[in-house]
């Protein structure tokens, strides 16, 4: 009877589930083979059971993390998502992801390599199930390097053999190529030299002698021996290797998918032993894993799905078809390894790998180390100086981050932020009213009389109020808050004080607010000046009524304006490349890196932005020139004025009213031009070419989620521009025409 | 047709008074010209009648109804602008029918009225053209045609001829006069050109500094100006003014001359003294070796049928009109006879006419 | 200034040709990459495609992008490119319409009425562009969520048409200012209502400026990808620039695909520029010059 009853209950419990399958949302950023493999595992999972359906959504890599951050807290996120482990600490702290320990059957994690599970543990809780692990290994071109080097001495010797410009004067070859300024890769050397990032107490120790030695090692290879390219991106590593111009490459498992296997006969090997320490280079190992959103409403189904999808069956597909070094140790059997011998190298490398920490503190280390590496390699500082600075910054930022705890105890969240934002907005509105409605009372009647005007205005104003003004006010308000673990805490004017007193940097440091401000002003002034000069020059040429093909020139010269600026930026970055860029080719500067000094990097940005910006000014000037009556020039001719005098005395003064609004707009746009600098110089060197708006962005997204600080930065940018506009209006009455 | 009445109409822009307390009465079918120098408030007055400017104080009546707060379109007026304000994107026909279409008049009726107006103005061949394909005179005619088709109670003209060259202006002037006779319409016409005013108007109203100075038939205003301003503004060439001092004996002492007033005139200024201005039209100065004053010829302007002389007497420039050609050269010293019986005398301070 | 003689004009032509060539070089490079079968970006001076590597594969890859969903019987093919193209068109055209509507009506008010708050309003429209857009993303996302506009094209349309407003209002207002007031007064006396005047007098006369406004609104929507990929989740719900951005990842750029996509994305805008270029000069500056 009891058995019968429990059977009955069981049926009851199971029935509804059968009736409507649970739909799980799974987000990922995989592309190419990895994506196909993932899709196949999902299909297999669907075939294996009926109750759960997984809806797979691809999000492009760029947007992925931001989108997760935005969507999950609002309940629009996925149930599951695949992501590399490094933000687990922040997400766990802010309650975005759920710990898995209580949900998993015991022993589940035993099927993975231990080192691949470690990065998923934060504060002793497990936050994900690993799909694959990623560590650096050595790829080599078998045609050039028949046998992979065992130690670094051998590696350097081999590299020297294959470096340099070929006899026919073509593009240079490199013995070795890797992203030398990325800590992810540099970690191999750093740990190999016996260095470390944190001590046993979890405090940063970036300036240890071993770390310094590792930086000097890199500088020796890249800058002194010139065995590896100085200007390097992942892209460039790929193309160098595929063109046979790099004999060896240090990269991760994804690199395999990018090699043109038809052209390059390549091998994969363990990273070499470091000759001076006798230790093998120890790469970071990171893990890609399924994480469970804390907001998921289908937890059991989600857990079931991730269990299955990280199981051996799915892992086999990913290994064989997605070429991923999967985390399941059971798969590395002879049969599989025969098919994918390269994968086994990753498994071996794992023995020497150092699991990457997922803590927020680790997240704060990346950028300072990157700058330290770049400054060392590019000769802007010695290794010990560079690391000392990195140590100082990381210390400061960790301290800053930890202060959040105290705030958390006080318990405040977004609501007062909103209140403050709205309050601030109202205050601003009042201020504006005080400025412009001095005689408010008398005006009220006028307001009623002119109600027709407001009717015309209302659609635009309403839309602007809701969609621009509201977020704007909120942005202003955020400047008085500090973001910590998913919540906002009121800190008053601290952010502003910190920025304006340049608390973290000396005044002349390339990261200080004032340096950025000067940089931004120089950037804006030179750009607007050049856009205007080029635009006006062309307009003067094209104005000649007897010039043939005017229309054609005009159309062709407008083209840069029509092309989206992120496309422009990416292309210019390629054109300024040190050895394959056409600019160096034309100027005979092969091998010269534009990104090593602030002035050349600035020049490169400038060129790209001028290319983008002159057409607008040209068109404005053309229109303005047309409006200058011909007879003025005739009169000046009669008066005996030279061409130059005519230009100075007639053209310029009469153009002024037309050009001022364009200049003001141009100034605002250039002041806040993001894409060009972010994508062309990328701030190199050492953030020297970053302007204020990019600095604001980096504080928000690259330096430990300091949204409040970033908002304060943005507010300052706004205030500067606002003052500028008011000043130009007051002093030059430039916009008189516009305001009349 | 209708009467237009302005009672104490005033226009203020902030603290500036553009039009002050203007009273005007335009009778049914009357052609009234508002004349005055630029900035005197005449255009503002016209625009207030049109309803394009709000009336700050006072009342405006059209056909006995107070229309201060009435929308322009309900006032049943038509206006011809100085710039013609032809809609550049519409053909002449569309321009002329626009107002009728707005009033919901039937197509056939519109056709008929546009045809009639085109006929009157000689625009038949131009109906399909766009404004930019027309000459200045043609545009002017279209602008009038646009007003005519409406058959409004009142026509308002805002300096309609000032953008035309001299010859066309004379021609169009005649045409407007003809039109007025034909349509028998009430017209309020604004101009700064006193010749236009004199030739077209049934009555003219002279304005200066936002004030209406004098209203009357053209000749009446010409012959009996109420003050120095009107006297100087109306008439071409303008009246000559000589600064004089009236003494108790009824003598006018000028700079280098002394005149004795006739009995009648002396009676009119009895008891007055002080600085005055003596006004004489150019045709009331004669060359006469026995004349009362001496002057130096500065410029001789022979116009064929008549000759104008510009002479300097002390600090003033005098214009003399000679009916025939005479051998006179610049630099010559001449004596002039002043025809005192046609002279006007103005108070030096207030400018009021004394006789 | 007709004084420049023949030799001088030849120099002008030589200069212009050289300059134009320089300006067009990066564009030509993009074409070269797009028509070659390698996904790399090697930068030689020549812009001619290597004949051995000539191919249309990049374009067919981009245009033919589709995805398979489901498995077995549930399997269905979705033409991703088609969806994104459709979205881009819908969003851009709707943004254009809405943007022109917002901008013309507001610009008309600014140009023709003297109402309290006018200066503040104009200044406001200028000032509001000054706050860095990146900082408004998070609030905007929250707002969109509250309005229920996430994952809906309508949301994108509203945001884009609003961001285009300030510039368009400034430009249009300037242009409206050049239209003589008498035209309106004349129409007013002729018995036309304000709305009628706006519709039958102002709009036809402001055609060049409206064309430019439309172009800018269209461009704003057509080229944007950051908001599009933040507000839209499903790949088939996003727009073409998001696809383009998908070819660029942290570790690699699929140059061939990127270039082909860039050409496909840029062509409509370039065509519009070409068609509207005459208006562009008039529309953009007439305002500030005051005819």
Short mmCIF file of N, CA, C and O in Angstrom, two decimals, chain A residues 27 31 35 43 55 57 60-63 67 70-71 74 76 234-235 437 450 453-454 456-457 466-467 470 544 548 553-555 558 561 564 566 570-571 574-575 580 611 620 623 627 637 643 672 714 718 722 725 729 738-740, chain C residues 3-4 9 13 17 23 30 41 43 71 105 113-114 116-119 123 126-127 130 135 140-141 143 145 150 162 170 173 194 216 223 225 229-230 232-235 241 245-246 250-255 273 277 281 285 289:
data_model
loop_
_atom_site.label_atom_id
_atom_site.label_comp_id
_atom_site.label_asym_id
_atom_site.label_seq_id
_atom_site.Cartn_x
_atom_site.Cartn_y
_atom_site.Cartn_z
N UNK A 27 23.29 31.50 -22.19
CA UNK A 27 24.03 32.49 -22.99
C UNK A 27 25.48 32.06 -23.14
O UNK A 27 26.07 31.47 -22.24
N UNK A 31 32.35 31.27 -30.67
CA UNK A 31 32.20 31.45 -32.10
C UNK A 31 32.82 30.26 -32.80
O UNK A 31 33.45 29.40 -32.20
N UNK A 35 31.39 27.16 -31.10
CA UNK A 35 29.95 27.38 -31.10
C UNK A 35 29.22 26.17 -31.69
O UNK A 35 28.22 25.71 -31.13
N UNK A 43 21.93 19.80 -28.70
CA UNK A 43 21.06 18.90 -29.45
C UNK A 43 21.08 17.51 -28.83
O UNK A 43 20.03 16.86 -28.67
N UNK A 55 17.46 27.02 -24.49
CA UNK A 55 17.44 28.03 -25.54
C UNK A 55 18.80 28.75 -25.53
O UNK A 55 19.16 29.40 -24.56
N UNK A 57 21.59 31.37 -26.64
CA UNK A 57 21.70 32.72 -27.20
C UNK A 57 23.15 33.14 -27.27
O UNK A 57 23.88 33.09 -26.28
N UNK A 60 27.73 38.78 -28.58
CA UNK A 60 29.09 39.00 -29.04
C UNK A 60 29.98 39.34 -27.85
O UNK A 60 29.55 39.94 -26.87
N UNK A 61 31.24 38.95 -27.97
CA UNK A 61 32.16 39.01 -26.85
C UNK A 61 32.22 40.38 -26.19
O UNK A 61 32.23 40.52 -24.98
N UNK A 62 32.25 41.40 -27.07
CA UNK A 62 32.31 42.79 -26.60
C UNK A 62 31.27 43.14 -25.56
O UNK A 62 31.51 43.86 -24.61
N UNK A 63 30.06 42.67 -25.85
CA UNK A 63 28.92 43.10 -25.05
C UNK A 63 28.64 42.13 -23.91
O UNK A 63 27.84 42.41 -23.04
N UNK A 67 26.52 42.98 -20.57
CA UNK A 67 25.13 42.58 -20.71
C UNK A 67 24.71 41.67 -19.55
O UNK A 67 23.62 41.80 -19.01
N UNK A 70 24.18 43.83 -16.60
CA UNK A 70 22.96 44.63 -16.65
C UNK A 70 21.71 43.78 -16.53
O UNK A 70 20.76 44.12 -15.84
N UNK A 71 21.73 42.64 -17.21
CA UNK A 71 20.50 41.87 -17.36
C UNK A 71 20.16 41.03 -16.13
O UNK A 71 19.01 40.98 -15.71
N UNK A 74 18.26 42.55 -13.18
CA UNK A 74 16.90 42.96 -13.52
C UNK A 74 16.02 41.76 -13.90
O UNK A 74 14.86 41.93 -14.27
N UNK A 76 16.43 39.71 -16.41
CA UNK A 76 16.33 39.42 -17.83
C UNK A 76 17.44 38.49 -18.29
O UNK A 76 17.58 38.23 -19.47
N UNK A 234 46.57 40.11 -30.35
CA UNK A 234 46.27 38.71 -30.62
C UNK A 234 46.15 38.50 -32.12
O UNK A 234 46.64 37.51 -32.68
N UNK A 235 45.54 39.46 -32.77
CA UNK A 235 45.41 39.40 -34.21
C UNK A 235 46.71 39.28 -34.92
O UNK A 235 46.86 38.57 -35.90
N UNK A 437 14.90 82.33 -15.86
CA UNK A 437 13.54 82.84 -15.57
C UNK A 437 13.59 83.81 -14.41
O UNK A 437 12.91 83.61 -13.41
N UNK A 450 1.84 81.65 -24.95
CA UNK A 450 2.63 80.98 -25.97
C UNK A 450 2.44 79.47 -25.93
O UNK A 450 3.31 78.73 -26.34
N UNK A 453 3.57 77.21 -28.73
CA UNK A 453 4.98 76.86 -28.87
C UNK A 453 5.29 75.58 -28.09
O UNK A 453 5.97 74.69 -28.58
N UNK A 454 4.75 75.51 -26.88
CA UNK A 454 5.04 74.33 -26.06
C UNK A 454 4.44 73.08 -26.66
O UNK A 454 4.97 71.98 -26.50
N UNK A 456 4.27 72.46 -29.83
CA UNK A 456 5.22 71.99 -30.84
C UNK A 456 6.43 71.33 -30.22
O UNK A 456 7.00 70.39 -30.75
N UNK A 457 6.83 71.87 -29.08
CA UNK A 457 8.02 71.36 -28.43
C UNK A 457 7.81 70.03 -27.74
O UNK A 457 8.72 69.24 -27.59
N UNK A 466 12.58 61.95 -20.94
CA UNK A 466 12.52 60.57 -20.46
C UNK A 466 13.79 59.81 -20.82
O UNK A 466 14.39 59.15 -19.97
N UNK A 467 14.20 59.91 -22.07
CA UNK A 467 15.25 59.01 -22.54
C UNK A 467 16.66 59.57 -22.44
O UNK A 467 17.63 58.82 -22.51
N UNK A 470 16.59 61.88 -18.02
CA UNK A 470 16.48 61.02 -16.84
C UNK A 470 17.77 60.21 -16.62
O UNK A 470 18.34 60.26 -15.52
N UNK A 544 35.79 77.33 -56.46
CA UNK A 544 36.07 77.88 -57.78
C UNK A 544 35.00 77.44 -58.77
O UNK A 544 34.87 76.25 -59.07
N UNK A 548 36.40 71.92 -62.81
CA UNK A 548 35.61 70.78 -63.29
C UNK A 548 35.55 69.68 -62.23
O UNK A 548 36.37 69.62 -61.33
N UNK A 553 34.55 65.40 -56.71
CA UNK A 553 35.46 65.54 -55.58
C UNK A 553 34.68 65.60 -54.27
O UNK A 553 35.03 64.99 -53.28
N UNK A 554 33.62 66.39 -54.32
CA UNK A 554 32.87 66.59 -53.10
C UNK A 554 32.31 65.27 -52.59
O UNK A 554 32.43 64.93 -51.42
N UNK A 555 31.71 64.51 -53.51
CA UNK A 555 31.14 63.22 -53.10
C UNK A 555 32.21 62.31 -52.55
O UNK A 555 32.04 61.69 -51.49
N UNK A 558 33.46 63.24 -49.11
CA UNK A 558 32.51 63.10 -48.00
C UNK A 558 32.50 61.67 -47.47
O UNK A 558 32.10 61.41 -46.34
N UNK A 561 32.96 60.45 -43.85
CA UNK A 561 31.88 60.78 -42.93
C UNK A 561 30.82 59.70 -42.93
O UNK A 561 30.16 59.45 -41.92
N UNK A 564 30.90 54.27 -40.65
CA UNK A 564 30.82 54.23 -39.18
C UNK A 564 32.21 54.34 -38.57
O UNK A 564 33.16 53.73 -39.07
N UNK A 566 33.70 53.24 -35.94
CA UNK A 566 34.44 52.10 -35.38
C UNK A 566 35.14 51.34 -36.50
O UNK A 566 36.20 50.75 -36.28
N UNK A 570 39.30 50.82 -36.61
CA UNK A 570 39.96 49.52 -36.70
C UNK A 570 40.90 49.49 -37.91
O UNK A 570 42.02 48.96 -37.84
N UNK A 571 40.48 50.11 -38.99
CA UNK A 571 41.33 50.13 -40.18
C UNK A 571 42.58 50.96 -39.94
O UNK A 571 43.69 50.56 -40.29
N UNK A 574 45.22 49.22 -38.03
CA UNK A 574 45.99 48.31 -38.89
C UNK A 574 47.00 49.07 -39.74
O UNK A 574 48.12 48.61 -39.94
N UNK A 575 46.61 50.23 -40.20
CA UNK A 575 47.51 50.97 -41.09
C UNK A 575 48.72 51.53 -40.35
O UNK A 575 49.74 51.81 -40.94
N UNK A 580 53.72 45.82 -40.52
CA UNK A 580 52.93 45.51 -41.71
C UNK A 580 52.03 46.68 -42.10
O UNK A 580 51.33 46.61 -43.08
N UNK A 611 40.84 62.35 -40.48
CA UNK A 611 40.27 61.68 -41.65
C UNK A 611 38.76 61.61 -41.50
O UNK A 611 38.00 61.82 -42.43
N UNK A 620 30.29 72.32 -44.18
CA UNK A 620 29.85 73.56 -43.54
C UNK A 620 30.52 74.76 -44.20
O UNK A 620 29.86 75.76 -44.52
N UNK A 623 29.07 75.59 -47.65
CA UNK A 623 27.81 76.31 -47.55
C UNK A 623 28.02 77.75 -47.15
O UNK A 623 27.45 78.67 -47.71
N UNK A 627 27.56 81.66 -49.27
CA UNK A 627 26.69 82.74 -48.82
C UNK A 627 27.40 84.09 -48.84
O UNK A 627 26.77 85.10 -48.62
N UNK A 637 38.88 93.37 -54.92
CA UNK A 637 39.76 93.37 -56.08
C UNK A 637 40.04 94.80 -56.52
O UNK A 637 41.17 95.19 -56.77
N UNK A 643 45.00 88.18 -52.66
CA UNK A 643 44.22 87.00 -52.33
C UNK A 643 44.20 86.76 -50.81
O UNK A 643 43.17 86.49 -50.22
N UNK A 672 34.39 64.42 -26.54
CA UNK A 672 33.85 63.13 -26.11
C UNK A 672 34.04 62.03 -27.15
O UNK A 672 33.28 61.08 -27.20
N UNK A 714 32.49 61.71 -15.31
CA UNK A 714 31.60 62.17 -16.38
C UNK A 714 30.97 63.51 -16.03
O UNK A 714 30.80 64.37 -16.89
N UNK A 718 31.16 66.93 -18.09
CA UNK A 718 29.97 67.70 -18.43
C UNK A 718 30.13 69.15 -17.99
O UNK A 718 29.86 70.08 -18.75
N UNK A 722 30.11 72.42 -20.28
CA UNK A 722 29.04 73.37 -20.00
C UNK A 722 29.63 74.77 -19.84
O UNK A 722 29.16 75.74 -20.42
N UNK A 725 30.76 76.17 -23.11
CA UNK A 725 29.69 76.70 -23.95
C UNK A 725 29.23 78.06 -23.45
O UNK A 725 29.04 78.98 -24.24
N UNK A 729 29.65 81.68 -25.38
CA UNK A 729 28.45 82.48 -25.63
C UNK A 729 28.59 83.87 -25.09
O UNK A 729 28.27 84.84 -25.75
N UNK A 738 22.39 81.67 -33.48
CA UNK A 738 21.65 80.46 -33.21
C UNK A 738 20.55 80.71 -32.19
O UNK A 738 19.49 80.10 -32.23
N UNK A 739 20.82 81.64 -31.27
CA UNK A 739 19.83 81.83 -30.22
C UNK A 739 18.75 82.82 -30.59
O UNK A 739 17.74 82.91 -29.93
N UNK A 740 18.99 83.60 -31.61
CA UNK A 740 18.01 84.62 -31.98
C UNK A 740 16.71 84.02 -32.43
O UNK A 740 16.71 83.11 -33.21
N UNK C 3 40.02 84.63 -61.13
CA UNK C 3 41.30 85.01 -61.65
C UNK C 3 42.23 83.84 -61.86
O UNK C 3 43.16 83.92 -62.61
N UNK C 4 41.94 82.73 -61.11
CA UNK C 4 42.89 81.64 -61.20
C UNK C 4 42.92 81.16 -62.65
O UNK C 4 41.92 80.79 -63.23
N UNK C 9 44.77 76.04 -62.08
CA UNK C 9 43.69 75.08 -61.92
C UNK C 9 44.20 73.64 -62.05
O UNK C 9 43.71 72.73 -61.39
N UNK C 13 43.82 70.65 -59.47
CA UNK C 13 43.34 69.30 -59.77
C UNK C 13 44.31 68.25 -59.26
O UNK C 13 43.90 67.26 -58.65
N UNK C 17 43.29 65.53 -56.60
CA UNK C 17 43.33 64.10 -56.93
C UNK C 17 44.18 63.36 -55.92
O UNK C 17 43.79 62.31 -55.39
N UNK C 23 42.57 60.11 -49.13
CA UNK C 23 41.37 59.94 -48.30
C UNK C 23 40.70 58.60 -48.61
O UNK C 23 40.20 57.92 -47.71
N UNK C 30 39.76 48.43 -47.60
CA UNK C 30 38.65 47.61 -47.11
C UNK C 30 38.09 46.77 -48.27
O UNK C 30 37.83 45.57 -48.12
N UNK C 41 45.05 41.05 -42.49
CA UNK C 41 45.05 42.47 -42.81
C UNK C 41 46.48 42.86 -43.13
O UNK C 41 47.16 43.45 -42.34
N UNK C 43 49.09 45.01 -44.97
CA UNK C 43 48.94 46.37 -45.44
C UNK C 43 50.02 46.74 -46.41
O UNK C 43 51.02 47.32 -46.05
N UNK C 71 16.89 20.31 -33.20
CA UNK C 71 17.59 19.09 -33.53
C UNK C 71 16.57 18.13 -34.12
O UNK C 71 15.43 18.07 -33.68
N UNK C 105 9.31 69.71 -35.42
CA UNK C 105 8.33 70.43 -34.61
C UNK C 105 9.04 71.27 -33.54
O UNK C 105 8.70 72.43 -33.33
N UNK C 113 8.63 80.99 -32.30
CA UNK C 113 7.95 81.51 -31.12
C UNK C 113 8.98 82.12 -30.20
O UNK C 113 10.12 81.68 -30.14
N UNK C 114 8.56 83.15 -29.49
CA UNK C 114 9.45 83.74 -28.48
C UNK C 114 8.82 83.44 -27.14
O UNK C 114 8.09 84.26 -26.60
N UNK C 116 8.88 81.94 -23.09
CA UNK C 116 9.78 81.84 -21.94
C UNK C 116 10.45 80.47 -21.92
O UNK C 116 9.79 79.46 -22.14
N UNK C 117 11.72 80.48 -21.65
CA UNK C 117 12.44 79.21 -21.58
C UNK C 117 13.05 78.81 -22.90
O UNK C 117 13.63 77.75 -23.02
N UNK C 118 12.93 79.67 -23.89
CA UNK C 118 13.42 79.31 -25.20
C UNK C 118 14.94 79.18 -25.21
O UNK C 118 15.49 78.19 -25.67
N UNK C 119 15.60 80.18 -24.67
CA UNK C 119 17.06 80.13 -24.63
C UNK C 119 17.53 78.93 -23.81
O UNK C 119 18.44 78.22 -24.21
N UNK C 123 19.77 75.88 -25.20
CA UNK C 123 21.02 75.56 -24.52
C UNK C 123 20.95 74.13 -23.99
O UNK C 123 21.91 73.37 -24.09
N UNK C 126 21.71 71.62 -26.45
CA UNK C 126 23.15 71.57 -26.75
C UNK C 126 23.88 70.84 -25.63
O UNK C 126 24.72 69.96 -25.86
N UNK C 127 23.50 71.20 -24.41
CA UNK C 127 24.22 70.73 -23.24
C UNK C 127 24.05 69.23 -23.02
O UNK C 127 24.95 68.53 -22.58
N UNK C 130 26.50 66.66 -23.87
CA UNK C 130 27.83 66.74 -23.30
C UNK C 130 28.11 65.66 -22.27
O UNK C 130 29.25 65.46 -21.89
N UNK C 135 28.19 56.60 -19.67
CA UNK C 135 27.70 56.65 -18.30
C UNK C 135 26.18 56.58 -18.23
O UNK C 135 25.60 56.38 -17.18
N UNK C 140 19.97 53.91 -18.55
CA UNK C 140 19.08 53.75 -19.69
C UNK C 140 18.56 52.31 -19.77
O UNK C 140 17.40 52.06 -20.08
N UNK C 141 19.43 51.38 -19.44
CA UNK C 141 19.02 49.98 -19.46
C UNK C 141 17.91 49.74 -18.43
O UNK C 141 16.90 49.11 -18.72
N UNK C 143 15.92 51.96 -17.25
CA UNK C 143 14.74 52.69 -17.71
C UNK C 143 13.98 51.88 -18.77
O UNK C 143 12.77 51.71 -18.70
N UNK C 145 14.01 48.82 -19.17
CA UNK C 145 13.39 47.68 -18.50
C UNK C 145 12.06 48.09 -17.90
O UNK C 145 11.03 47.42 -18.08
N UNK C 150 12.83 46.61 -23.45
CA UNK C 150 13.99 45.76 -23.74
C UNK C 150 13.59 44.70 -24.75
O UNK C 150 12.45 44.25 -24.77
N UNK C 162 15.65 59.89 -30.26
CA UNK C 162 15.86 60.91 -29.25
C UNK C 162 17.31 61.40 -29.26
O UNK C 162 17.56 62.59 -29.14
N UNK C 170 19.10 71.84 -33.75
CA UNK C 170 19.99 72.98 -33.98
C UNK C 170 20.06 73.32 -35.45
O UNK C 170 20.00 74.47 -35.85
N UNK C 173 16.56 74.48 -36.87
CA UNK C 173 16.18 75.79 -36.38
C UNK C 173 16.90 76.86 -37.18
O UNK C 173 16.30 77.85 -37.60
N UNK C 194 -1.89 77.52 -37.79
CA UNK C 194 -0.48 77.30 -37.49
C UNK C 194 0.00 75.96 -38.05
O UNK C 194 1.05 75.85 -38.65
N UNK C 216 20.80 62.25 -40.99
CA UNK C 216 21.48 62.05 -39.72
C UNK C 216 20.74 61.07 -38.82
O UNK C 216 21.36 60.23 -38.17
N UNK C 223 24.16 52.98 -37.89
CA UNK C 223 25.54 52.67 -37.52
C UNK C 223 25.72 52.22 -36.08
O UNK C 223 26.79 51.79 -35.70
N UNK C 225 25.86 50.30 -32.58
CA UNK C 225 25.83 48.90 -32.19
C UNK C 225 25.86 48.68 -30.69
O UNK C 225 25.41 47.65 -30.20
N UNK C 229 23.34 46.07 -29.05
CA UNK C 229 23.68 44.76 -28.49
C UNK C 229 23.41 44.69 -27.00
O UNK C 229 23.34 43.61 -26.43
N UNK C 230 23.23 45.85 -26.38
CA UNK C 230 22.91 45.82 -24.96
C UNK C 230 21.42 45.59 -24.74
O UNK C 230 21.01 44.86 -23.85
N UNK C 232 19.18 44.39 -27.02
CA UNK C 232 18.61 43.23 -27.69
C UNK C 232 19.42 42.01 -27.29
O UNK C 232 20.64 42.08 -27.22
N UNK C 233 18.75 40.93 -27.07
CA UNK C 233 19.47 39.74 -26.63
C UNK C 233 19.70 38.77 -27.77
O UNK C 233 20.81 38.38 -28.06
N UNK C 234 18.61 38.37 -28.41
CA UNK C 234 18.73 37.36 -29.45
C UNK C 234 19.49 37.91 -30.64
O UNK C 234 19.31 39.07 -31.03
N UNK C 235 20.31 37.05 -31.22
CA UNK C 235 21.10 37.48 -32.37
C UNK C 235 20.19 37.99 -33.49
O UNK C 235 20.49 38.98 -34.16
N UNK C 241 25.11 46.38 -37.59
CA UNK C 241 26.39 46.72 -36.96
C UNK C 241 26.78 45.75 -35.84
O UNK C 241 27.96 45.53 -35.59
N UNK C 245 30.28 43.82 -35.53
CA UNK C 245 31.09 43.80 -34.33
C UNK C 245 31.41 42.37 -33.90
O UNK C 245 32.43 42.11 -33.28
N UNK C 246 30.51 41.46 -34.26
CA UNK C 246 30.73 40.06 -33.93
C UNK C 246 31.94 39.46 -34.63
O UNK C 246 32.49 38.45 -34.19
N UNK C 250 38.08 39.29 -28.97
CA UNK C 250 39.28 39.68 -28.25
C UNK C 250 40.51 39.10 -28.93
O UNK C 250 41.55 39.73 -29.00
N UNK C 251 40.37 37.88 -29.41
CA UNK C 251 41.57 37.22 -29.90
C UNK C 251 41.77 37.34 -31.39
O UNK C 251 42.85 37.13 -31.89
N UNK C 252 40.74 37.65 -32.12
CA UNK C 252 40.93 37.68 -33.56
C UNK C 252 39.94 38.61 -34.24
O UNK C 252 38.86 38.87 -33.72
N UNK C 253 40.34 39.09 -35.40
CA UNK C 253 39.41 39.81 -36.25
C UNK C 253 39.30 39.01 -37.53
O UNK C 253 40.30 38.68 -38.15
N UNK C 254 38.08 38.67 -37.90
CA UNK C 254 37.91 38.00 -39.19
C UNK C 254 37.88 39.10 -40.23
O UNK C 254 36.83 39.61 -40.61
N UNK C 255 39.06 39.48 -40.69
CA UNK C 255 39.18 40.68 -41.52
C UNK C 255 38.32 40.63 -42.76
O UNK C 255 37.66 41.59 -43.11
N UNK C 273 24.17 59.66 -48.83
CA UNK C 273 25.03 60.85 -48.91
C UNK C 273 25.10 61.32 -50.35
O UNK C 273 25.04 62.50 -50.64
N UNK C 277 23.72 64.90 -51.26
CA UNK C 277 24.87 65.77 -51.03
C UNK C 277 24.61 67.22 -51.40
O UNK C 277 25.13 68.13 -50.80
N UNK C 281 24.95 70.60 -48.27
CA UNK C 281 25.60 71.89 -48.12
C UNK C 281 24.59 72.95 -47.71
O UNK C 281 24.81 73.70 -46.75
N UNK C 285 24.22 74.50 -43.55
CA UNK C 285 24.77 75.81 -43.22
C UNK C 285 23.81 76.96 -43.39
O UNK C 285 24.02 77.99 -42.79
N UNK C 289 24.14 80.86 -41.57
CA UNK C 289 24.56 81.98 -42.39
C UNK C 289 23.46 83.02 -42.50
O UNK C 289 23.71 84.19 -42.69
#
